[in-house]
Coordinates of C-alpha atoms in Angstrom, one line a residue:
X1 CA -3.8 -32.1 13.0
X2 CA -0.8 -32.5 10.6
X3 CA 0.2 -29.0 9.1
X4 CA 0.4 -29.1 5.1
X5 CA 3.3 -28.5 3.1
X6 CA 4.2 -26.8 0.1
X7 CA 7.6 -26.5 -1.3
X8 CA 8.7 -23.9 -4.2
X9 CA 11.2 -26.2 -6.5
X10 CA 14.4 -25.4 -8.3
X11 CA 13.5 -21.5 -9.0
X12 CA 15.2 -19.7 -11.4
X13 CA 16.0 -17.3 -8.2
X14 CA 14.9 -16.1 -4.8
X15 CA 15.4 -12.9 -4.0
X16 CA 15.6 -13.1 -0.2
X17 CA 16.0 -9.9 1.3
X18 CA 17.3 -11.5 4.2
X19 CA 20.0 -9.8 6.4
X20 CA 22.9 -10.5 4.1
X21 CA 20.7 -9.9 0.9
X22 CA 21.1 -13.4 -0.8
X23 CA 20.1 -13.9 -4.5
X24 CA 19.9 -17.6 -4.3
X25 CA 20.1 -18.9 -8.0
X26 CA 18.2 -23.1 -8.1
X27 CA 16.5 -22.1 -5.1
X28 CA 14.0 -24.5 -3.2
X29 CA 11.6 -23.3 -0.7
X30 CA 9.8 -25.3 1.8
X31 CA 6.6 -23.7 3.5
X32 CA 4.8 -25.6 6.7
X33 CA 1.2 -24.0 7.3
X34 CA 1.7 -20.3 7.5
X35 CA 5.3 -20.4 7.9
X36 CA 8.7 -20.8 5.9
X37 CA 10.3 -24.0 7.1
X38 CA 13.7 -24.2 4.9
X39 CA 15.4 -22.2 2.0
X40 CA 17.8 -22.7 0.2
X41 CA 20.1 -24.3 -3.2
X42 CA 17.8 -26.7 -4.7
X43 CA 20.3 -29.7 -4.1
X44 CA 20.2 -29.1 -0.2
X45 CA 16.4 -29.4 -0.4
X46 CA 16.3 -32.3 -2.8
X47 CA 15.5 -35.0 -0.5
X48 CA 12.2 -32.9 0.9
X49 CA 8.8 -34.0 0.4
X50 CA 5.9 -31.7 0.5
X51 CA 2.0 -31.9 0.6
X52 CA 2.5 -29.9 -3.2
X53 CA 5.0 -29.1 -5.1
X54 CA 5.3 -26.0 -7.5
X55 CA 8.3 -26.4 -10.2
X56 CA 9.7 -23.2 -9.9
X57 CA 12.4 -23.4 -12.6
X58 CA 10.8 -20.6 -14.8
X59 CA 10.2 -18.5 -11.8
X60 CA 11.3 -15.4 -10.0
X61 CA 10.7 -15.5 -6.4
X62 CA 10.1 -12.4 -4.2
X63 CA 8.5 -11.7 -1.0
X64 CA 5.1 -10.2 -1.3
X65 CA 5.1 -6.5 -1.8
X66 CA 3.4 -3.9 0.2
X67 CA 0.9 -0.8 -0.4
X68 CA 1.4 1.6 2.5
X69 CA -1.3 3.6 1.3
X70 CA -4.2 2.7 -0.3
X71 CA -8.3 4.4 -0.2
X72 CA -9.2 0.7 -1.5
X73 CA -13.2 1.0 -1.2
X74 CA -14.7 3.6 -3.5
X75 CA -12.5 4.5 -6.9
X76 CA -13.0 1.9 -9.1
X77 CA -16.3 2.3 -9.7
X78 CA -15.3 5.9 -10.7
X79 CA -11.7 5.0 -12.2
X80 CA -10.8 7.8 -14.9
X81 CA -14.0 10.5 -14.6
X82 CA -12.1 13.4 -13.7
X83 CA -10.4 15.6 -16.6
X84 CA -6.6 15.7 -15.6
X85 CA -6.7 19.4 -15.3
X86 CA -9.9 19.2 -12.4
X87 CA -8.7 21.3 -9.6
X88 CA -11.2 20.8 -6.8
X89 CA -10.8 16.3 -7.7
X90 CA -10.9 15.8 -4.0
X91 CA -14.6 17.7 -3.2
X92 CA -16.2 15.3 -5.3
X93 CA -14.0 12.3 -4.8
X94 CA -15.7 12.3 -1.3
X95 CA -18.9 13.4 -2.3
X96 CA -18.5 10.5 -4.4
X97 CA -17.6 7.8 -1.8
X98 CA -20.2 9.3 1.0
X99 CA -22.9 8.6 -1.6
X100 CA -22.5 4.8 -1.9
X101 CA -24.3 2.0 0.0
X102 CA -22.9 -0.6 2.0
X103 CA -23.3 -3.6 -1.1
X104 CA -21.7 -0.8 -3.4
X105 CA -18.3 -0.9 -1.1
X106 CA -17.9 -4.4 -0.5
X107 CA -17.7 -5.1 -4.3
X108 CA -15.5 -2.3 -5.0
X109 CA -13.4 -3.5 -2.2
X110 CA -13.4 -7.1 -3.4
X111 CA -12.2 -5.3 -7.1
X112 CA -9.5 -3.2 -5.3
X113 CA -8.1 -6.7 -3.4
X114 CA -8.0 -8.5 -7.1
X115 CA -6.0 -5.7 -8.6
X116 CA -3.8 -5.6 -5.4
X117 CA -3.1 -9.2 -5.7
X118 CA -2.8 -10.0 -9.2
X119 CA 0.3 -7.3 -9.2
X120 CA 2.0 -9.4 -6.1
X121 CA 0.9 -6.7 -3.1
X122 CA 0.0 -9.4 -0.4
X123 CA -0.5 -6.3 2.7
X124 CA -1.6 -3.0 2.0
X125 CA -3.2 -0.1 4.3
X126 CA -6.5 1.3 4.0
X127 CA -5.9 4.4 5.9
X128 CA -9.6 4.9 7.4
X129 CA -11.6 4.7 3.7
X130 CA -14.1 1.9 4.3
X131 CA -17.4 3.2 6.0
X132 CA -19.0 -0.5 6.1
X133 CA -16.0 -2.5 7.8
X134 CA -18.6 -5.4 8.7
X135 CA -19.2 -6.1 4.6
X136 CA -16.0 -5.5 3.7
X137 CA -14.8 -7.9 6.0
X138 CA -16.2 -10.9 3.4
X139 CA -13.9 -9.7 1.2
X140 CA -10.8 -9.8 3.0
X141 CA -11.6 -13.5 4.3
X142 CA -12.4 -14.3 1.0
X143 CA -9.4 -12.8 -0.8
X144 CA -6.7 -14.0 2.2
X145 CA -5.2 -11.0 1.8
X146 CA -3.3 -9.1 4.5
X147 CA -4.1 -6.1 5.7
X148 CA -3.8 -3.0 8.2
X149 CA -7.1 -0.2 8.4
X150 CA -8.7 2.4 10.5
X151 CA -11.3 4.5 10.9
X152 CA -10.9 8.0 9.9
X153 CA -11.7 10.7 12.4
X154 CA -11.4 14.6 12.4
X155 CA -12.7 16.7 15.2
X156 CA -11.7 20.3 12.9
X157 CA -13.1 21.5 9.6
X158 CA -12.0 20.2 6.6
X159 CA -12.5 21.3 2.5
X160 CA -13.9 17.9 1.5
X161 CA -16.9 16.0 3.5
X162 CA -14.7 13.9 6.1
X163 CA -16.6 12.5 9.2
X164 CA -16.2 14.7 12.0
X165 CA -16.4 14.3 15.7
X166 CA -15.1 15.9 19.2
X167 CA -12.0 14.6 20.1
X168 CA -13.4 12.7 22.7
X169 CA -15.6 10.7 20.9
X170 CA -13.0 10.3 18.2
X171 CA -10.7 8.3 21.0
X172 CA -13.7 6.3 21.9
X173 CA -14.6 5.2 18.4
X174 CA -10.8 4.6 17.3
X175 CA -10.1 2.2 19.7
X176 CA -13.3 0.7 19.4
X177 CA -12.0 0.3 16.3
X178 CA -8.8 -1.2 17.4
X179 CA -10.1 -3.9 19.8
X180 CA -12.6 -5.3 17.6
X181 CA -10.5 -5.7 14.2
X182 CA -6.8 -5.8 15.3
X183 CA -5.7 -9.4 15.0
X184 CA -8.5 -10.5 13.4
X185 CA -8.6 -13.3 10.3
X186 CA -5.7 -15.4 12.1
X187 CA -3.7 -12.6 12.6
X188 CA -3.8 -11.2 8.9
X189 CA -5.6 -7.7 10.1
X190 CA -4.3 -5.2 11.9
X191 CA -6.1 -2.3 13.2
X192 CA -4.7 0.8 14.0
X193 CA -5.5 4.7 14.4
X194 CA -6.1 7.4 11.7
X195 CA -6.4 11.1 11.9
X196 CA -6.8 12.3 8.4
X197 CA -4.2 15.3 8.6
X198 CA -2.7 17.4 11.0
X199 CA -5.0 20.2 9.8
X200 CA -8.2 18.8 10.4
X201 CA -7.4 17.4 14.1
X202 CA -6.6 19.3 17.0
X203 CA -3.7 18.9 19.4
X204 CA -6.5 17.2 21.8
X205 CA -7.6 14.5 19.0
X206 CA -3.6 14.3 17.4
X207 CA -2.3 13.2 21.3
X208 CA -5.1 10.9 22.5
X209 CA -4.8 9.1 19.5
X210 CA -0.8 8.3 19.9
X211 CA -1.3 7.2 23.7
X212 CA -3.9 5.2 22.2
X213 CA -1.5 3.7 20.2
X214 CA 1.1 3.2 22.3
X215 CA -1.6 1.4 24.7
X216 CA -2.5 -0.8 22.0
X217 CA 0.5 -1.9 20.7
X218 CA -0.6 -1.0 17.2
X219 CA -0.2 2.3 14.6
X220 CA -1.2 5.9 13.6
X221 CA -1.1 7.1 10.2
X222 CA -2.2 10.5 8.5
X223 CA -1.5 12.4 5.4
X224 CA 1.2 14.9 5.9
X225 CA 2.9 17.6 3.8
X226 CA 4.6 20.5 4.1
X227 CA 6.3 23.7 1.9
X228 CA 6.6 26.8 2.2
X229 CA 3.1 28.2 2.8
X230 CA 2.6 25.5 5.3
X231 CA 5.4 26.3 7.2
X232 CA 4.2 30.3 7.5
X233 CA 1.1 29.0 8.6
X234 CA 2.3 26.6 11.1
X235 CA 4.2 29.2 12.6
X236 CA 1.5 31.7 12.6
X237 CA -0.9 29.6 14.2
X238 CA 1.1 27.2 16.8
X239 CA 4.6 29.1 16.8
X240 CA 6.1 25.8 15.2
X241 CA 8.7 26.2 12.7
X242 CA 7.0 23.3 10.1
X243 CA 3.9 20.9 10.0
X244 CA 6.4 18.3 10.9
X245 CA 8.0 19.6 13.6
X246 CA 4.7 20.9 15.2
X247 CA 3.6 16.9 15.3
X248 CA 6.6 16.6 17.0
X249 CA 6.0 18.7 19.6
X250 CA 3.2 17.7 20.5
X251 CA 5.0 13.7 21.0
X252 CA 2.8 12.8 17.9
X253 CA 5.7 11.3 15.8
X254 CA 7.4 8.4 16.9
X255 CA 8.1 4.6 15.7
X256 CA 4.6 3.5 16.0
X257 CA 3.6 6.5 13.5
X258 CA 3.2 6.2 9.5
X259 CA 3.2 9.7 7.8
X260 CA 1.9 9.3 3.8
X261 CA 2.9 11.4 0.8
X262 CA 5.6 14.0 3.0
X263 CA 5.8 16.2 0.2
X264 CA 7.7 19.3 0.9
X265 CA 9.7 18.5 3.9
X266 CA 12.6 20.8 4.6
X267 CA 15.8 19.1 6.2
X268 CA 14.5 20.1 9.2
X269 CA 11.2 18.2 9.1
X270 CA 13.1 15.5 7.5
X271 CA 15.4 15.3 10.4
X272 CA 12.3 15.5 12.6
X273 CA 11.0 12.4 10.9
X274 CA 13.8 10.4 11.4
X275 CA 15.3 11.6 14.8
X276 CA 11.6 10.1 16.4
X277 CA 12.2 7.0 14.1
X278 CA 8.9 7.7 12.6
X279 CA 8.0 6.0 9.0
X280 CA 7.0 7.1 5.5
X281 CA 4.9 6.2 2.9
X282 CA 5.8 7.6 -1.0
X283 CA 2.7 7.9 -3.4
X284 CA 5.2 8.7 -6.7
X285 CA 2.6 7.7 -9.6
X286 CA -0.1 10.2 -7.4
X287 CA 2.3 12.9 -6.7
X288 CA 3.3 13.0 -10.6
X289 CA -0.4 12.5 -11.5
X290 CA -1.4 15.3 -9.8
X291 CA 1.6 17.9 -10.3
X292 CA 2.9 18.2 -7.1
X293 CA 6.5 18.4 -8.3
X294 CA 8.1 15.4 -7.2
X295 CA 11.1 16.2 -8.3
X296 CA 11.3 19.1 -5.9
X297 CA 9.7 18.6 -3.0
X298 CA 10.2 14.7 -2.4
X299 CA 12.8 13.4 0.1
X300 CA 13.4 10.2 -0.7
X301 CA 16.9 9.9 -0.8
X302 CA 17.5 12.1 2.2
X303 CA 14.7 9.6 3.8
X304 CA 17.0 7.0 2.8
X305 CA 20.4 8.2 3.7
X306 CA 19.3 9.0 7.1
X307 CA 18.0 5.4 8.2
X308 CA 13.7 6.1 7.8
X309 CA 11.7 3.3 7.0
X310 CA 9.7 3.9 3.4
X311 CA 6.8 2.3 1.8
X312 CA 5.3 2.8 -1.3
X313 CA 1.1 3.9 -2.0
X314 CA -1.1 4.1 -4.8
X315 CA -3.4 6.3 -2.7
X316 CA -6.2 5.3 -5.2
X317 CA -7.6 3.8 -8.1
X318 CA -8.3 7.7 -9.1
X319 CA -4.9 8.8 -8.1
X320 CA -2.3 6.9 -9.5
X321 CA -4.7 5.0 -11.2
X322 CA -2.9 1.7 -10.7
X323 CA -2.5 -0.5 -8.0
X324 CA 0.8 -1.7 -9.5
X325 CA 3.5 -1.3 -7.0
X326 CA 6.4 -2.3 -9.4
X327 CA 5.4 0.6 -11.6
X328 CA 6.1 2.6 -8.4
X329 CA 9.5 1.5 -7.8
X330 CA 10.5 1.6 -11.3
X331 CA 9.0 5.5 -11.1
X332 CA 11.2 5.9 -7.9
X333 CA 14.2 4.4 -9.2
X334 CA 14.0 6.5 -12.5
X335 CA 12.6 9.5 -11.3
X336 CA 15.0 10.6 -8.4
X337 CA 18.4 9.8 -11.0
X338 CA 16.7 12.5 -13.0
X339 CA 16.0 15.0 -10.7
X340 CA 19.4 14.8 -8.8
X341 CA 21.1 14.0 -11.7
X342 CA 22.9 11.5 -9.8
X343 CA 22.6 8.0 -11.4
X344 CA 23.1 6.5 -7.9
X345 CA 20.3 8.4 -6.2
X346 CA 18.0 5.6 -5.9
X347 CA 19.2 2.1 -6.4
X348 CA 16.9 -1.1 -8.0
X349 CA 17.5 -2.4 -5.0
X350 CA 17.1 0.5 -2.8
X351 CA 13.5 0.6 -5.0
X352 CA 12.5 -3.6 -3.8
X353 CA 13.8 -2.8 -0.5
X354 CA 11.0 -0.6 0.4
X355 CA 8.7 -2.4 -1.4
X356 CA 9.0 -5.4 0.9
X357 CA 11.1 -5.4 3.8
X358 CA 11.4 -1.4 4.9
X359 CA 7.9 -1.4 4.4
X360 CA 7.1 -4.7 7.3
X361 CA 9.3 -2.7 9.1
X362 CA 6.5 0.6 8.7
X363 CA 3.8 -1.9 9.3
X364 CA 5.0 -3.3 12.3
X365 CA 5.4 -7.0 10.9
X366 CA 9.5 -6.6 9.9
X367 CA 10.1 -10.0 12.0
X368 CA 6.5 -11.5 10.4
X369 CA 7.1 -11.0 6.8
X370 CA 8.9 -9.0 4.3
X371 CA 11.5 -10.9 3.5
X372 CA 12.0 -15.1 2.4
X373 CA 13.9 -16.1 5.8
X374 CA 12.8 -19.2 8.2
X375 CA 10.6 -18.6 10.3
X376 CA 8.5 -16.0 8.6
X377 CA 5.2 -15.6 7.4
X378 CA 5.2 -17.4 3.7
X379 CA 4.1 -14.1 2.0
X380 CA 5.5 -14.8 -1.9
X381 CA 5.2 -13.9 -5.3
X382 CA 6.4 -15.9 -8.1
X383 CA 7.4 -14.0 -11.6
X384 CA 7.3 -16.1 -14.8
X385 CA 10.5 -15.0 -16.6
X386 CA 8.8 -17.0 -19.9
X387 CA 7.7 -13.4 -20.7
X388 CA 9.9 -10.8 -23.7
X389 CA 10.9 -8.5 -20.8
X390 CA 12.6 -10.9 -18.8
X391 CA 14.8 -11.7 -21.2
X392 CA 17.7 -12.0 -21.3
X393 CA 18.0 -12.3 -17.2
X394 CA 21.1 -11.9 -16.0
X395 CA 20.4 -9.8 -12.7
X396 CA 17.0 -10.4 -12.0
X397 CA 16.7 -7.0 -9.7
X398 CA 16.9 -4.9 -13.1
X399 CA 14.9 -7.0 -15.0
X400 CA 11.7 -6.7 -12.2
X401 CA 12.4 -2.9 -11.1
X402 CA 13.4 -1.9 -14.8
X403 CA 11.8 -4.3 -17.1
X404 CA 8.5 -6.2 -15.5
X405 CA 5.4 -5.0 -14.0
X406 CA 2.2 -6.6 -12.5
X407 CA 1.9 -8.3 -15.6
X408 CA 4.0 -10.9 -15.2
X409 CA 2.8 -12.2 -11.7
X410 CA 2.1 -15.8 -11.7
X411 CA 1.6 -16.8 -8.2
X412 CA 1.0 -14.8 -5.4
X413 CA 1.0 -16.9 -1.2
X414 CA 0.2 -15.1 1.6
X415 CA -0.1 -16.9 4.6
X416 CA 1.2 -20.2 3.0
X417 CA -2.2 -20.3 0.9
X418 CA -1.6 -20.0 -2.9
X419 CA -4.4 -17.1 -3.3
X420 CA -3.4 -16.0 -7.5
X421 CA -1.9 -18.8 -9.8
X422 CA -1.5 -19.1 -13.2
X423 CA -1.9 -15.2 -13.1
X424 CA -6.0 -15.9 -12.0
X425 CA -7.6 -15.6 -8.2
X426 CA -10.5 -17.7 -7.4
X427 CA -12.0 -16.2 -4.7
X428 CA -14.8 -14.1 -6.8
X429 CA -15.9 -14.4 -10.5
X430 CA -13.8 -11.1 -12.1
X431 CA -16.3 -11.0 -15.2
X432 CA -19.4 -10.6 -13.2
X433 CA -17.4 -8.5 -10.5
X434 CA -16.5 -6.1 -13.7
X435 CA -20.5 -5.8 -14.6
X436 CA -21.3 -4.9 -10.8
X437 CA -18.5 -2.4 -10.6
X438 CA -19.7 -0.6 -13.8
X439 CA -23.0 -0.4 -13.0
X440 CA -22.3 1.0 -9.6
X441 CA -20.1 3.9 -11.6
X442 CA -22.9 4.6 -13.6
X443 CA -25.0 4.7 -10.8
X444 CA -23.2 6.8 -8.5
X445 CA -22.9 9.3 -11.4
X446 CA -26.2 9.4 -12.0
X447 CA -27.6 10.0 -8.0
X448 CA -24.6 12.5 -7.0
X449 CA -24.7 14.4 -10.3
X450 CA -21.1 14.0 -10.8
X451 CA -20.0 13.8 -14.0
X452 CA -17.6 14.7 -16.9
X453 CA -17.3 14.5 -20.9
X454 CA -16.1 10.6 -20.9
X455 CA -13.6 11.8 -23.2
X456 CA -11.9 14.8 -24.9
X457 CA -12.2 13.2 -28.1
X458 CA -15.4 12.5 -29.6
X459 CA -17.0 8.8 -28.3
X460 CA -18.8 7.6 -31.4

């Protein structure tokens, strides 16, 4: 069966990413099926047909961005309840998500993959959120996104209503996990192992789920922070000198290992992290959101000087709020300037670098995507520069990390299908998704009993 074609045509640019970091100004891109076939200056392309043809002359072209970490399948329906000043957010964030019914999940999944997508993130991690992965598979299939999950598991108490297990059983239901999702979708899902934190799974649990990893061939993830209270504890209780280096002790950290937020990490720990080669995921927009001093107790830089592979996370629709990924390497290229006071801390480039290929490289897929080299998986977003904020475009790296967001996102590919263009997706009707997803908030409110003043000015 003849494979179709699809060439991108005389783009304003193509930001490549590839090894020698090519800007390539009249760029022409020519995708076979899945794959990318040829790129290159327009002229060298000129005499290529293709199935379709996109005129890519007012265009930007990027690979598709990543979301290393992102609880995709309850917070919409519930985006904006909680006062900013609620202390205990978490209790009833879960509280929240253990109330709602399979239907419930799979629409505010589908509503998390439209936001995802129409602000050019073609891959993202759902670090063990979904309870119903059988409905929510619909809207992954549907959407053509790509994606990496897990099932949560803890086998030690936690503050907030997590499901809990003995570690055995944990292992067992992890890599059931594994074997029947990883690979899945023509190769667009990957499945891998979650513990929820280092606090809430014992040394048993934390080590039986990295051999299973390692006997997989796929990934572990789990929140991790540290500071200076956690480091007292840590010693207390295991005679390690941090959280970090505890994991690593144990032969938890390593390349196959994904370790999200890593707020408060000494040099130590940070050594730790990248001595084992193991990867990070920033959440900036959450950490701010929620006070956690970003300034202070993030590493980035010292992640980046010393080699570490970093993505970027919204954590959730109740976290950061957005699903925007530009907005979070625009926050991490301003924010770390500031804080250092050192206006090369954190680079635009640096900032789309971790957006795209550092994180294929946390995700396992750095020779699958990540970047627009032959060969690789045609994962793309195309940027109309028609728009006040591209203009005037000169270096089209400051004008997306410093000027643009989501907003200007024209077409997104992932797989070599055109899945958002003209700014709209097709696979689900948005207006009546927005009804559903209300109602659902309204509903969830009303059978948990959690709920806030809508506003602190008067609704009228």
């Amino acid at each position: 069966m003849p494979v179709s074609t699809l060439k991108i045509e005389h783009a304003r640019f193509a930001l490549t990413l590839d090894g020698e970091r090519r800007i390539i100004q009249d760029a022409s891109i020519l995708i076979e099926g899945q794959r990318i076939a040829r790129v290159g200056k327009a002229a060298e392309l000129a005499e290529v047909g293709a199935d379709r043809v996109i005129d890519g002359r007012r265009f930007v072209v990027t690979p598709g961005f990543f979301n290393g970490h992102m609880h995709i399948s309850y917070a919409h329906a519930v985006r904006g309840i909680f006062p900013d000043d609620l202390a205990n957010r978490l209790f009833h964030v879960f509280n929240l998500q253990s109330a709602m019914t399979e239907e419930e999940e799979y629409l505010t999944t589908l509503l998390g993959i439209l936001e995802l997508l129409q602000n050019g993130t073609t891959c993202f991690l759902d670090p063990g959120t979904t309870r119903f992965p059988d409905a929510c598979l619909q809207a992954y299939q549907d959407s053509g996104i790509r994606v990496a999950w897990a099932e949560c598991v803890t086998d030690r108490p936690a503050p907030v209503k997590l499901p809990r297990f003995l570690a055995a059983e944990s292992i067992e239901r992890s890599a059931a996990f594994i074997d029947r999702w990883d690979g899945k979708l023509d190769g667009r899902m990957s499945a891998w192992a979650m513990a929820f934190s280092a606090e809430t799974a014992s040394a048993e649990l934390l080590q039986g789920l990295k051999r299973l990893v390692d006997e997989r061939g796929v990934r572990l993830t789990l929140h991790h922070q540290s500071g200076d209270d956690a480091r007292t504890q840590y010693q207390q209780e295991h005679g390690a000198a941090s959280p970090t280096e505890y994991l690593e002790s144990l032969g938890v950290l390593g390349p196959n290992v994904v370790l999200a937020h890593v707020l408060g990490l000494n040099a130590a720990e940070v050594d730790a992290v990248a001595r084992t080669g193991t990867s990070v995921v920033m959440c900036p927009t959450s950490a701010m959101k929620e006070a956690k001093g970003l300034h202070l107790n993030g590493n980035l830089p010292e992640f980046l000087a010393q080699g570490v592979n970093v993505a970027f996370g919204s954590d959730s629709a109740n976290s950061s709020n957005h699903l925007d990924i530009i907005r979070s390497m625009n926050l991490a290229a301003l924010q770390y300037k500031d804080a250092r006071q050192d206006l090369g801390a954190i680079s635009a480039e640096a900032a789309l670098e971790m957006a795209t290929l550092s994180s294929a490289r946390a995700f396992g897929l750095g020779d699958v995507v990540g970047s627009i080299e032959t060969g690789k998986k045609a994962d793309l977003v195309l940027f109309d520069t028609h728009r006040p904020e591209w203009q005037a475009l000169f270096n089209p790296v400051n004008n997306l990390i410093y000027n643009a967001d989501g907003r200007s996102v024209d077409t997104v590919i992932v797989d070599g299908r055109v899945v958002v263009e003209g700014g709209r997706q097709s696979f689900v009707d948005a207006d009546a998704l927005y009804d559903k997803v209300q109602a659902i908030g309204e509903s969830l409110q009303a059978r948990t009993g959690i709920t806030f003043p809508r506003s602190r000015w008067p609704i009228v």
